[in-house]
Amino acid sequence: MAFDRTVFESPSVEVAPLLLGAVLSHHTDDGLVSARITEVEAYLGELDPGSHAFRGQGKKNAVMFGEPGHLYTYFTYGMHVCANIVCSPEGTASAVLLRAGEIVEGLDLARSRRTTSRTDADLAMGPARLAVALGITLADGGLDLADGPMALRMPGRPSPFATGPRTGVSGDGGGLDFPWRFWMPGEPSVSPYKPHVPKKRY
DNA sequence: TGGGCGATTGTCT
DNA sequence: GACAATCGCCCAA
């Protein structure tokens, strides 16, 4: 199915399950790598304490407030890049974090980028790994998925999915009762569940 | 102006 | 299972 921006005008919690099974492609000078998305996580902008946009718009998260269907990238832990897809109409911050995928195109290139991966399932098992495998950098933030080196192909029909709590996020959603994390059961590339352990406070 | 910390990963025990 | 690596952003002062 061709890229349809109107899909992304909904809040991320509605878009997230639709992205399971979608194929994200990135064309670089090195070649083309595509991944089939198998695990995602939703962030709800200003309402969501776990979201980068919770404390309002800043330099780092401006893309999240922009037009839906764009790529939002951020740098974390001093060394990792994660990729999101912006949702909700312009002016509203909402995004879906791509947590894991299966490389379906450009396998050799993905392997050369992910030298620490021992198996192909490891190539994009985790948000930062997915970004590396696809060759996504901070410079790719803001790219329009409708046009340019990044492309997204939606699945013909929705995939069966499971839901659960988010991982590695401080804040419980501010009391919002949503399923935050979505994955395709039985996929080898889906990272194992890790409960979030709050950091010690004194 | 500076300290704390994060939507993580790889390595070591 | 525990922990170090590593840097840009935010908030407090």
Coordinates of C-alpha atoms (C1' of nucleotides) in Angstrom, one line a residue:
Chain A
M1 CA 0.0 0.0 0.0
A2 CA 1.3 3.4 -0.9
F3 CA 2.2 6.0 1.7
D4 CA -0.8 7.7 3.0
R5 CA -0.1 10.7 5.3
T6 CA -3.7 10.9 6.6
V7 CA -3.0 7.6 8.5
F8 CA -0.5 9.5 10.7
E9 CA -2.8 12.3 11.6
S10 CA -4.2 10.1 14.3
P11 CA -2.6 9.9 17.8
S12 CA 0.4 7.6 18.0
V13 CA -1.5 5.0 20.1
E14 CA -3.8 4.4 17.2
V15 CA -1.1 4.5 14.5
A16 CA 1.3 2.2 16.4
P17 CA -0.4 -1.1 15.7
L18 CA -0.9 -0.2 12.1
L19 CA 2.8 0.1 11.7
L20 CA 3.5 -3.5 12.6
G21 CA 4.4 -5.3 9.4
A22 CA 5.2 -2.1 7.6
V23 CA 8.4 -2.0 5.7
L24 CA 10.8 1.0 6.2
S25 CA 13.5 1.6 3.6
H26 CA 16.5 3.8 3.7
H27 CA 18.5 4.6 0.6
T28 CA 22.0 5.8 1.1
D29 CA 25.2 6.1 -1.0
D30 CA 26.0 2.6 0.3
G31 CA 22.8 1.1 -1.0
L32 CA 19.3 0.2 0.2
V33 CA 18.3 -1.5 3.5
S34 CA 14.7 -2.3 4.4
A35 CA 13.2 -3.5 7.6
R36 CA 9.8 -5.0 8.4
I37 CA 8.7 -3.4 11.7
T38 CA 7.9 -5.9 14.4
E39 CA 7.8 -3.9 17.6
V40 CA 6.8 -0.3 18.3
E41 CA 6.1 2.0 21.2
A42 CA 3.7 5.0 21.4
Y43 CA 4.4 8.5 22.9
L44 CA 1.7 11.0 23.5
G45 CA 3.4 14.4 23.5
E46 CA 2.5 16.9 26.2
L47 CA 0.2 14.6 28.1
D48 CA 2.8 11.9 28.5
P49 CA 5.6 12.2 31.2
G50 CA 7.6 9.6 29.3
S51 CA 7.6 11.7 26.1
H52 CA 10.4 14.1 25.1
A53 CA 7.6 16.6 24.3
F54 CA 6.2 16.5 27.9
R55 CA 8.0 19.7 28.8
G56 CA 6.9 21.6 25.7
Q57 CA 8.6 22.3 22.4
G58 CA 12.3 22.7 22.4
K59 CA 15.1 22.6 19.9
K60 CA 15.6 18.8 20.2
N61 CA 12.0 17.8 19.7
A62 CA 10.7 20.4 17.3
V63 CA 10.1 17.7 14.6
M64 CA 7.6 16.0 16.9
F65 CA 5.4 19.0 16.7
G66 CA 5.6 19.2 12.9
E67 CA 3.8 17.5 10.0
P68 CA 2.9 13.9 10.6
G69 CA 4.6 11.2 8.5
H70 CA 8.1 12.6 9.1
L71 CA 11.1 10.9 10.8
Y72 CA 12.0 12.0 14.3
T73 CA 15.4 11.0 15.5
Y74 CA 17.1 11.7 18.8
F75 CA 20.4 10.9 20.4
T76 CA 20.5 9.3 23.8
Y77 CA 22.9 7.7 26.4
G78 CA 25.7 9.6 24.6
M79 CA 26.0 7.1 21.9
H80 CA 22.7 5.9 20.5
V81 CA 20.2 7.1 17.8
C82 CA 16.6 6.1 17.9
A83 CA 14.0 6.6 15.1
N84 CA 10.4 7.6 15.5
I85 CA 7.5 8.4 13.1
V86 CA 5.7 11.6 13.9
C87 CA 1.9 11.4 14.4
S88 CA -1.0 13.7 15.0
P89 CA -1.6 16.9 13.1
E90 CA 0.9 19.7 12.9
G91 CA 1.2 21.5 16.3
T92 CA 0.5 18.4 18.3
A93 CA 3.4 16.3 19.5
S94 CA 2.9 12.5 19.2
A95 CA 5.2 9.8 17.8
V96 CA 5.8 6.1 17.5
L97 CA 9.2 4.7 18.4
L98 CA 10.4 1.9 16.2
R99 CA 11.8 -0.6 18.6
A100 CA 12.6 -3.6 16.4
G101 CA 12.4 -5.0 12.9
E102 CA 13.4 -7.8 10.6
I103 CA 15.8 -6.9 7.8
V104 CA 14.2 -7.9 4.5
E105 CA 16.4 -6.1 2.0
G106 CA 20.1 -5.1 2.0
L107 CA 21.0 -7.9 4.4
D108 CA 24.8 -7.7 3.6
L109 CA 24.9 -4.0 4.1
A110 CA 23.0 -4.2 7.4
R111 CA 25.4 -6.9 8.6
S112 CA 28.4 -4.7 7.8
R113 CA 26.9 -1.9 9.8
R114 CA 26.1 -4.1 12.7
T115 CA 29.4 -5.9 13.3
T116 CA 28.5 -6.9 16.8
S117 CA 25.4 -8.8 15.7
R118 CA 26.0 -12.5 15.8
T119 CA 22.7 -13.5 14.2
D120 CA 20.4 -11.8 11.6
A121 CA 17.7 -11.6 14.2
D122 CA 20.0 -9.4 16.3
L123 CA 20.5 -6.9 13.4
A124 CA 17.5 -4.7 14.4
M125 CA 16.5 -6.1 17.8
G126 CA 16.2 -2.9 19.7
P127 CA 15.6 0.8 18.8
A128 CA 19.3 1.8 18.5
R129 CA 20.2 -1.3 16.6
L130 CA 17.4 -0.7 14.1
A131 CA 18.7 2.8 13.5
V132 CA 22.2 1.5 12.9
A133 CA 21.1 -1.3 10.6
L134 CA 19.1 1.1 8.4
G135 CA 21.9 3.7 8.5
I136 CA 19.7 6.3 10.2
T137 CA 21.6 9.2 11.8
L138 CA 20.6 12.4 13.6
A139 CA 21.0 14.1 10.2
D140 CA 18.0 12.1 8.9
G141 CA 15.7 13.7 11.5
G142 CA 12.8 15.6 9.9
L143 CA 12.9 13.6 6.6
D144 CA 9.5 13.2 5.0
L145 CA 8.6 9.5 4.5
A146 CA 6.5 10.4 1.5
D147 CA 9.4 11.7 -0.5
G148 CA 13.2 11.3 -0.3
P149 CA 15.7 8.6 0.9
M150 CA 13.3 7.2 3.5
A151 CA 10.2 5.4 2.4
L152 CA 7.5 3.5 4.3
R153 CA 5.3 0.8 2.8
M154 CA 2.2 0.0 4.9
P155 CA 1.0 -3.6 5.1
G156 CA -1.9 -4.6 3.0
R157 CA -3.9 -5.4 6.0
P158 CA -3.3 -5.1 9.8
S159 CA -1.2 -7.8 11.5
P160 CA -2.2 -9.6 14.7
F161 CA -0.4 -7.9 17.6
A162 CA 0.1 -8.1 21.4
T163 CA 0.3 -5.1 23.7
G164 CA 2.1 -4.4 27.0
P165 CA 3.7 -1.7 29.1
R166 CA 6.6 0.4 27.9
T167 CA 10.1 -0.5 28.7
G168 CA 12.9 1.7 30.0
V169 CA 10.7 4.7 30.4
S170 CA 10.3 6.8 33.6
G171 CA 6.8 7.9 34.2
D172 CA 3.7 5.7 34.0
G173 CA 1.9 7.8 31.4
G174 CA 0.7 10.2 34.0
G175 CA -2.2 7.9 34.9
L176 CA -3.3 7.7 31.2
D177 CA -4.5 4.2 30.6
F178 CA -3.2 3.2 27.2
P179 CA -1.5 0.3 25.7
W180 CA 1.9 1.8 24.9
R181 CA 3.9 -1.1 23.4
F182 CA 2.9 -3.2 20.5
W183 CA 4.6 -6.2 18.9
M184 CA 4.1 -9.1 16.6
P185 CA 4.0 -12.3 18.7
G186 CA 6.5 -15.0 17.8
E187 CA 8.9 -12.7 15.8
P188 CA 12.5 -13.5 16.5
S189 CA 13.5 -9.9 16.2
V190 CA 11.3 -8.7 19.1
S191 CA 13.4 -7.8 22.1
P192 CA 12.7 -9.8 25.2
Y193 CA 10.5 -8.0 27.8
K194 CA 12.4 -6.1 30.5
P195 CA 10.5 -4.5 33.3
H196 CA 11.3 -0.9 34.0
V197 CA 13.3 -0.5 37.2
P198 CA 13.1 3.0 38.6
K199 CA 16.4 4.5 39.5
K200 CA 17.2 4.9 43.2
R201 CA 16.4 8.2 44.6
Y202 CA 17.8 9.6 47.9
Chain B
dT1 C1' 27.3 28.1 33.9
dG2 C1' 27.5 23.3 35.4
dG3 C1' 25.7 18.9 37.2
dG4 C1' 22.5 15.2 36.4
dC5 C1' 20.4 12.1 33.6
dG6 C1' 18.3 9.5 29.6
dA7 C1' 12.7 6.1 24.8
dT8 C1' 20.3 1.7 25.2
dT9 C1' 23.8 -1.6 24.2
dG10 C1' 27.8 -4.6 24.6
dT11 C1' 30.9 -6.8 27.6
dC12 C1' 32.3 -9.1 31.5
dT13 C1' 31.4 -12.2 35.6
Chain C
dG1 C1' 22.7 -10.2 36.0
dA2 C1' 25.5 -6.1 36.7
dC3 C1' 27.7 -2.1 34.9
dA4 C1' 30.4 1.1 32.1
dA5 C1' 30.4 4.0 28.1
dT6 C1' 29.4 8.8 26.6
dC7 C1' 27.2 13.5 25.1
dG8 C1' 23.6 16.9 24.4
dC9 C1' 19.7 18.8 26.7
dC10 C1' 17.2 20.6 30.6
dC11 C1' 16.8 22.8 34.8
dA12 C1' 18.6 24.8 39.0
dA13 C1' 21.5 28.2 40.7

